[in-house]
Amino acid sequence: MSIFMFLFIADFLFPKKCLGCSRNGSYFCQRCISKQEKYEAQRCIKCQRLSLDGLTHPKCKSVYLPEGVFVIYRYKNILKKLVKDVKFRRLKSLDNELTQLYVHLDERLINYWVKNQFIVTSVPISRTKLNKRGFNQAELLAKKFANINDLEYQNFLSRKRDTRAQFGLNRKERFQNIANSFTLKKKFKKGTNLLLVDDVITTGVTAIECVKVLKRNRAGKVWVLVLAG
């Protein structure tokens, strides 16, 4: 039996139902997507105060911080369930549902990244998690975002050590836990502009550590794009 026939039979026997309204057809229907709460209060990654488009405040800016961090949606309700299902139930197919959310991203930022030839990359996960899940959800999202916006994707980062879960740690403890856990996997040309993609952000310490590695290796402008926060 071919994989296509297997998938057809699986969809017939176990049809997809929206996690929000139970409507058949997909795990996240267009109606529920339109109701998803956008992340309106963008914040500076350093001081966590309000900032236009998530730009890092001039007074907060340093050599190793990103130019800005833009979060698209609030991490709550159906989106929270969807992201967790991708991660913990290892439902790789759900990344297609999550990718639909990118259509609501402000065109101004997309045009800026395209115009300045940003290369898309992603936040890596540990080898242990990768072996367990079989995929990195941030990488899947980054590749699809790059594809729909005609941008290049490259996997530039990797984790050089496992870290304990960040859940339950305060911001200082998170920094200590994640410090020096990332390394450059693949070189890029000096001055290359990069867009770092992740699925969820809380305190921003993981993004900061990733950007630090990219900037130390002479990246140009670095922006962080996150699906939910």
mmCIF file of C-alpha atoms in Angstrom:
data_model
loop_
_atom_site.group_PDB
_atom_site.id
_atom_site.type_symbol
_atom_site.label_atom_id
_atom_site.label_comp_id
_atom_site.label_asym_id
_atom_site.label_seq_id
_atom_site.Cartn_x
_atom_site.Cartn_y
_atom_site.Cartn_z
ATOM 1 C CA MET A 1 0.000 0.000 0.000
ATOM 2 C CA SER A 2 1.355 3.400 -0.963
ATOM 3 C CA ILE A 3 1.750 6.171 1.631
ATOM 4 C CA PHE A 4 -0.834 8.238 -0.238
ATOM 5 C CA MET A 5 -3.423 5.438 -0.031
ATOM 6 C CA PHE A 6 -2.618 4.968 3.665
ATOM 7 C CA LEU A 7 -3.157 8.682 4.350
ATOM 8 C CA PHE A 8 -6.407 8.653 2.361
ATOM 9 C CA ILE A 9 -7.754 5.735 4.388
ATOM 10 C CA ALA A 10 -6.574 7.301 7.659
ATOM 11 C CA ASP A 11 -8.329 10.587 6.833
ATOM 12 C CA PHE A 12 -11.480 8.679 5.917
ATOM 13 C CA LEU A 13 -11.544 6.602 9.117
ATOM 14 C CA PHE A 14 -10.280 9.361 11.416
ATOM 15 C CA PRO A 15 -11.286 12.708 9.841
ATOM 16 C CA LYS A 16 -9.563 15.829 11.095
ATOM 17 C CA LYS A 17 -11.653 17.939 13.449
ATOM 18 C CA CYS A 18 -10.972 21.504 14.484
ATOM 19 C CA LEU A 19 -9.652 21.632 18.038
ATOM 20 C CA GLY A 20 -11.687 24.772 18.596
ATOM 21 C CA CYS A 21 -15.145 24.020 17.218
ATOM 22 C CA SER A 22 -14.960 20.315 16.197
ATOM 23 C CA ARG A 23 -15.743 21.135 12.570
ATOM 24 C CA ASN A 24 -14.472 18.518 10.118
ATOM 25 C CA GLY A 25 -11.667 19.262 7.662
ATOM 26 C CA SER A 26 -8.676 20.496 9.653
ATOM 27 C CA TYR A 27 -7.280 20.807 13.167
ATOM 28 C CA PHE A 28 -7.599 24.586 12.995
ATOM 29 C CA CYS A 29 -10.418 25.910 10.771
ATOM 30 C CA GLN A 30 -10.454 29.346 9.146
ATOM 31 C CA ARG A 31 -13.235 30.497 11.450
ATOM 32 C CA CYS A 32 -11.200 29.747 14.565
ATOM 33 C CA ILE A 33 -8.054 31.222 13.007
ATOM 34 C CA SER A 34 -9.889 34.503 12.475
ATOM 35 C CA LYS A 35 -10.843 34.534 16.169
ATOM 36 C CA GLN A 36 -7.291 33.996 17.422
ATOM 37 C CA GLU A 37 -6.145 36.904 19.594
ATOM 38 C CA LYS A 38 -3.244 38.834 18.118
ATOM 39 C CA TYR A 39 -0.275 39.848 20.253
ATOM 40 C CA GLU A 40 -0.833 43.608 20.230
ATOM 41 C CA ALA A 41 1.550 44.629 23.027
ATOM 42 C CA GLN A 42 4.948 44.068 21.391
ATOM 43 C CA ARG A 43 7.828 44.530 23.832
ATOM 44 C CA CYS A 44 11.532 45.270 23.902
ATOM 45 C CA ILE A 45 13.347 41.995 24.582
ATOM 46 C CA LYS A 46 15.747 43.625 27.065
ATOM 47 C CA CYS A 47 13.522 45.693 29.366
ATOM 48 C CA GLN A 48 10.177 44.034 28.507
ATOM 49 C CA ARG A 49 8.500 47.419 28.106
ATOM 50 C CA LEU A 50 6.160 48.251 25.233
ATOM 51 C CA SER A 51 7.876 48.881 21.916
ATOM 52 C CA LEU A 52 6.655 49.528 18.360
ATOM 53 C CA ASP A 53 6.902 46.277 16.353
ATOM 54 C CA GLY A 54 8.972 44.781 19.185
ATOM 55 C CA LEU A 55 12.024 46.886 18.361
ATOM 56 C CA THR A 56 14.818 46.785 20.919
ATOM 57 C CA HIS A 57 14.884 50.244 22.526
ATOM 58 C CA PRO A 58 17.914 52.380 21.580
ATOM 59 C CA LYS A 59 18.899 52.668 25.253
ATOM 60 C CA CYS A 60 18.621 48.871 25.628
ATOM 61 C CA LYS A 61 20.495 48.026 22.437
ATOM 62 C CA SER A 62 23.785 46.187 22.611
ATOM 63 C CA VAL A 63 26.014 44.428 20.084
ATOM 64 C CA TYR A 64 24.576 40.977 20.789
ATOM 65 C CA LEU A 65 20.846 41.764 21.028
ATOM 66 C CA PRO A 66 18.389 41.403 18.122
ATOM 67 C CA GLU A 67 17.051 44.427 16.264
ATOM 68 C CA GLY A 68 13.585 43.359 17.336
ATOM 69 C CA VAL A 69 11.294 40.502 18.337
ATOM 70 C CA PHE A 70 7.848 40.264 16.765
ATOM 71 C CA VAL A 71 5.215 37.963 18.275
ATOM 72 C CA ILE A 72 2.123 37.250 16.172
ATOM 73 C CA TYR A 73 -0.443 35.757 18.578
ATOM 74 C CA ARG A 74 -1.292 35.293 22.223
ATOM 75 C CA TYR A 75 -0.293 31.868 23.504
ATOM 76 C CA LYS A 76 -3.722 30.822 24.751
ATOM 77 C CA ASN A 77 -6.843 28.786 24.020
ATOM 78 C CA ILE A 78 -6.816 26.737 20.804
ATOM 79 C CA LEU A 79 -3.385 27.949 19.659
ATOM 80 C CA LYS A 80 -1.829 26.808 22.939
ATOM 81 C CA LYS A 81 -3.425 23.379 22.510
ATOM 82 C CA LEU A 82 -2.297 23.189 18.896
ATOM 83 C CA VAL A 83 1.339 24.022 19.690
ATOM 84 C CA LYS A 84 1.403 21.503 22.545
ATOM 85 C CA ASP A 85 -0.062 18.817 20.297
ATOM 86 C CA VAL A 86 2.735 19.400 17.791
ATOM 87 C CA LYS A 87 5.404 19.150 20.488
ATOM 88 C CA PHE A 88 4.198 16.531 22.905
ATOM 89 C CA ARG A 89 1.963 14.272 20.812
ATOM 90 C CA ARG A 90 4.512 14.460 18.003
ATOM 91 C CA LEU A 91 1.855 15.397 15.431
ATOM 92 C CA LYS A 92 4.157 16.675 12.719
ATOM 93 C CA SER A 93 1.220 17.215 10.350
ATOM 94 C CA LEU A 94 -0.084 20.005 12.572
ATOM 95 C CA ASP A 95 2.698 22.319 11.416
ATOM 96 C CA ASN A 96 0.581 22.875 8.284
ATOM 97 C CA GLU A 97 -2.215 24.200 10.468
ATOM 98 C CA LEU A 98 0.144 26.496 12.387
ATOM 99 C CA THR A 99 1.653 27.839 9.164
ATOM 100 C CA GLN A 100 -1.739 29.247 8.176
ATOM 101 C CA LEU A 101 -1.362 31.777 10.986
ATOM 102 C CA TYR A 102 1.473 33.508 9.150
ATOM 103 C CA VAL A 103 -1.015 35.009 6.697
ATOM 104 C CA HIS A 104 -1.983 37.483 9.411
ATOM 105 C CA LEU A 105 1.561 38.821 9.830
ATOM 106 C CA ASP A 106 1.956 42.508 9.015
ATOM 107 C CA GLU A 107 3.075 42.950 5.400
ATOM 108 C CA ARG A 108 5.351 45.838 6.410
ATOM 109 C CA LEU A 109 7.695 43.506 8.259
ATOM 110 C CA ILE A 110 7.612 40.840 5.573
ATOM 111 C CA ASN A 111 8.455 43.416 2.903
ATOM 112 C CA TYR A 112 11.311 44.716 5.068
ATOM 113 C CA TRP A 113 12.793 41.219 5.495
ATOM 114 C CA VAL A 114 12.416 40.439 1.798
ATOM 115 C CA LYS A 115 13.860 43.767 0.671
ATOM 116 C CA ASN A 116 16.898 43.353 2.935
ATOM 117 C CA GLN A 117 17.460 39.726 1.870
ATOM 118 C CA PHE A 118 17.066 38.165 5.302
ATOM 119 C CA ILE A 119 17.860 34.457 5.471
ATOM 120 C CA VAL A 120 15.470 32.495 7.677
ATOM 121 C CA THR A 121 16.838 30.189 10.369
ATOM 122 C CA SER A 122 15.358 28.576 13.482
ATOM 123 C CA VAL A 123 15.897 27.947 17.181
ATOM 124 C CA PRO A 124 17.324 24.422 17.570
ATOM 125 C CA ILE A 125 16.193 21.794 20.046
ATOM 126 C CA SER A 126 18.381 19.278 21.862
ATOM 127 C CA ARG A 127 19.445 16.025 20.258
ATOM 128 C CA THR A 128 17.421 14.150 22.895
ATOM 129 C CA LYS A 129 14.199 15.986 21.995
ATOM 130 C CA LEU A 130 14.909 15.685 18.286
ATOM 131 C CA ASN A 131 15.348 11.916 18.571
ATOM 132 C CA LYS A 132 12.177 11.629 20.642
ATOM 133 C CA ARG A 133 9.921 13.768 18.413
ATOM 134 C CA GLY A 134 11.596 13.144 15.100
ATOM 135 C CA PHE A 135 11.451 16.814 14.122
ATOM 136 C CA ASN A 136 12.029 20.361 15.342
ATOM 137 C CA GLN A 137 8.736 22.279 15.241
ATOM 138 C CA ALA A 138 10.495 25.660 14.985
ATOM 139 C CA GLU A 139 12.434 24.433 11.963
ATOM 140 C CA LEU A 140 9.252 23.206 10.257
ATOM 141 C CA LEU A 141 7.573 26.562 10.803
ATOM 142 C CA ALA A 142 10.640 28.487 9.657
ATOM 143 C CA LYS A 143 10.952 26.498 6.439
ATOM 144 C CA LYS A 144 7.293 26.993 5.566
ATOM 145 C CA PHE A 145 7.434 30.699 6.379
ATOM 146 C CA ALA A 146 10.491 31.039 4.137
ATOM 147 C CA ASN A 147 8.780 29.118 1.361
ATOM 148 C CA ILE A 148 5.545 31.131 1.309
ATOM 149 C CA ASN A 149 7.497 34.406 1.323
ATOM 150 C CA ASP A 150 10.142 33.345 -1.211
ATOM 151 C CA LEU A 151 12.960 33.618 1.330
ATOM 152 C CA GLU A 152 15.960 31.334 1.786
ATOM 153 C CA TYR A 153 16.131 28.981 4.775
ATOM 154 C CA GLN A 154 19.384 27.755 6.328
ATOM 155 C CA ASN A 155 19.947 25.793 9.531
ATOM 156 C CA PHE A 156 22.726 27.788 11.182
ATOM 157 C CA LEU A 157 22.428 26.805 14.851
ATOM 158 C CA SER A 158 22.624 23.666 16.966
ATOM 159 C CA ARG A 159 22.531 22.815 20.667
ATOM 160 C CA LYS A 160 25.831 21.636 22.080
ATOM 161 C CA ARG A 161 24.308 20.395 25.331
ATOM 162 C CA ASP A 162 20.956 19.448 26.826
ATOM 163 C CA THR A 163 19.404 21.765 29.399
ATOM 164 C CA ARG A 164 16.703 21.170 31.963
ATOM 165 C CA ALA A 165 13.188 22.418 31.226
ATOM 166 C CA GLN A 166 12.762 26.178 31.572
ATOM 167 C CA PHE A 167 9.267 25.823 33.055
ATOM 168 C CA GLY A 168 9.106 27.093 36.621
ATOM 169 C CA LEU A 169 12.375 29.048 36.439
ATOM 170 C CA ASN A 170 12.558 32.831 36.803
ATOM 171 C CA ARG A 171 14.316 34.945 34.160
ATOM 172 C CA LYS A 172 17.700 34.901 35.901
ATOM 173 C CA GLU A 173 17.552 31.129 36.385
ATOM 174 C CA ARG A 174 16.552 30.686 32.746
ATOM 175 C CA PHE A 175 19.609 32.652 31.610
ATOM 176 C CA GLN A 176 21.865 30.504 33.795
ATOM 177 C CA ASN A 177 20.231 27.314 32.528
ATOM 178 C CA ILE A 178 20.465 28.133 28.814
ATOM 179 C CA ALA A 179 23.785 30.013 28.807
ATOM 180 C CA ASN A 180 26.360 28.793 26.262
ATOM 181 C CA SER A 181 24.157 25.922 25.094
ATOM 182 C CA PHE A 182 24.065 26.992 21.426
ATOM 183 C CA THR A 183 26.771 26.916 18.790
ATOM 184 C CA LEU A 184 27.137 27.784 15.115
ATOM 185 C CA LYS A 185 26.438 24.751 12.946
ATOM 186 C CA LYS A 186 26.990 26.355 9.552
ATOM 187 C CA LYS A 187 28.904 29.493 8.602
ATOM 188 C CA PHE A 188 27.388 32.445 6.800
ATOM 189 C CA LYS A 189 28.814 35.461 5.025
ATOM 190 C CA LYS A 190 29.786 38.415 7.232
ATOM 191 C CA GLY A 191 26.942 40.928 7.453
ATOM 192 C CA THR A 192 24.222 38.448 6.499
ATOM 193 C CA ASN A 193 20.798 39.525 7.769
ATOM 194 C CA LEU A 194 18.985 36.748 9.620
ATOM 195 C CA LEU A 195 15.423 36.053 10.734
ATOM 196 C CA LEU A 196 15.327 33.643 13.679
ATOM 197 C CA VAL A 197 12.011 31.761 13.980
ATOM 198 C CA ASP A 198 10.553 30.026 17.038
ATOM 199 C CA ASP A 199 7.096 28.792 17.958
ATOM 200 C CA VAL A 200 6.680 30.196 21.491
ATOM 201 C CA ILE A 201 8.433 32.857 23.566
ATOM 202 C CA THR A 202 8.086 33.577 27.289
ATOM 203 C CA THR A 203 10.977 35.535 28.792
ATOM 204 C CA GLY A 204 13.044 35.710 25.590
ATOM 205 C CA VAL A 205 16.235 34.270 27.081
ATOM 206 C CA THR A 206 16.477 31.447 24.525
ATOM 207 C CA ALA A 207 16.179 33.910 21.647
ATOM 208 C CA ILE A 208 18.798 36.172 23.231
ATOM 209 C CA GLU A 209 21.273 33.295 23.547
ATOM 210 C CA CYS A 210 20.705 32.255 19.936
ATOM 211 C CA VAL A 211 21.124 35.795 18.633
ATOM 212 C CA LYS A 212 24.302 36.181 20.676
ATOM 213 C CA VAL A 213 25.877 33.266 18.785
ATOM 214 C CA LEU A 214 24.780 34.677 15.422
ATOM 215 C CA LYS A 215 26.065 38.175 16.212
ATOM 216 C CA ARG A 216 29.384 36.887 17.547
ATOM 217 C CA ASN A 217 29.842 35.232 14.174
ATOM 218 C CA ARG A 218 29.324 38.603 12.446
ATOM 219 C CA ALA A 219 25.706 38.419 11.398
ATOM 220 C CA GLY A 220 24.223 41.685 10.198
ATOM 221 C CA LYS A 221 20.729 42.578 11.372
ATOM 222 C CA VAL A 222 18.944 39.832 13.308
ATOM 223 C CA TRP A 223 15.205 39.796 13.864
ATOM 224 C CA VAL A 224 13.238 37.210 15.844
ATOM 225 C CA LEU A 225 9.813 36.066 14.646
ATOM 226 C CA VAL A 226 7.660 34.074 17.067
ATOM 227 C CA LEU A 227 4.283 32.490 16.465
ATOM 228 C CA ALA A 228 2.937 32.956 19.986
ATOM 229 C CA GLY A 229 3.818 34.520 23.312
#
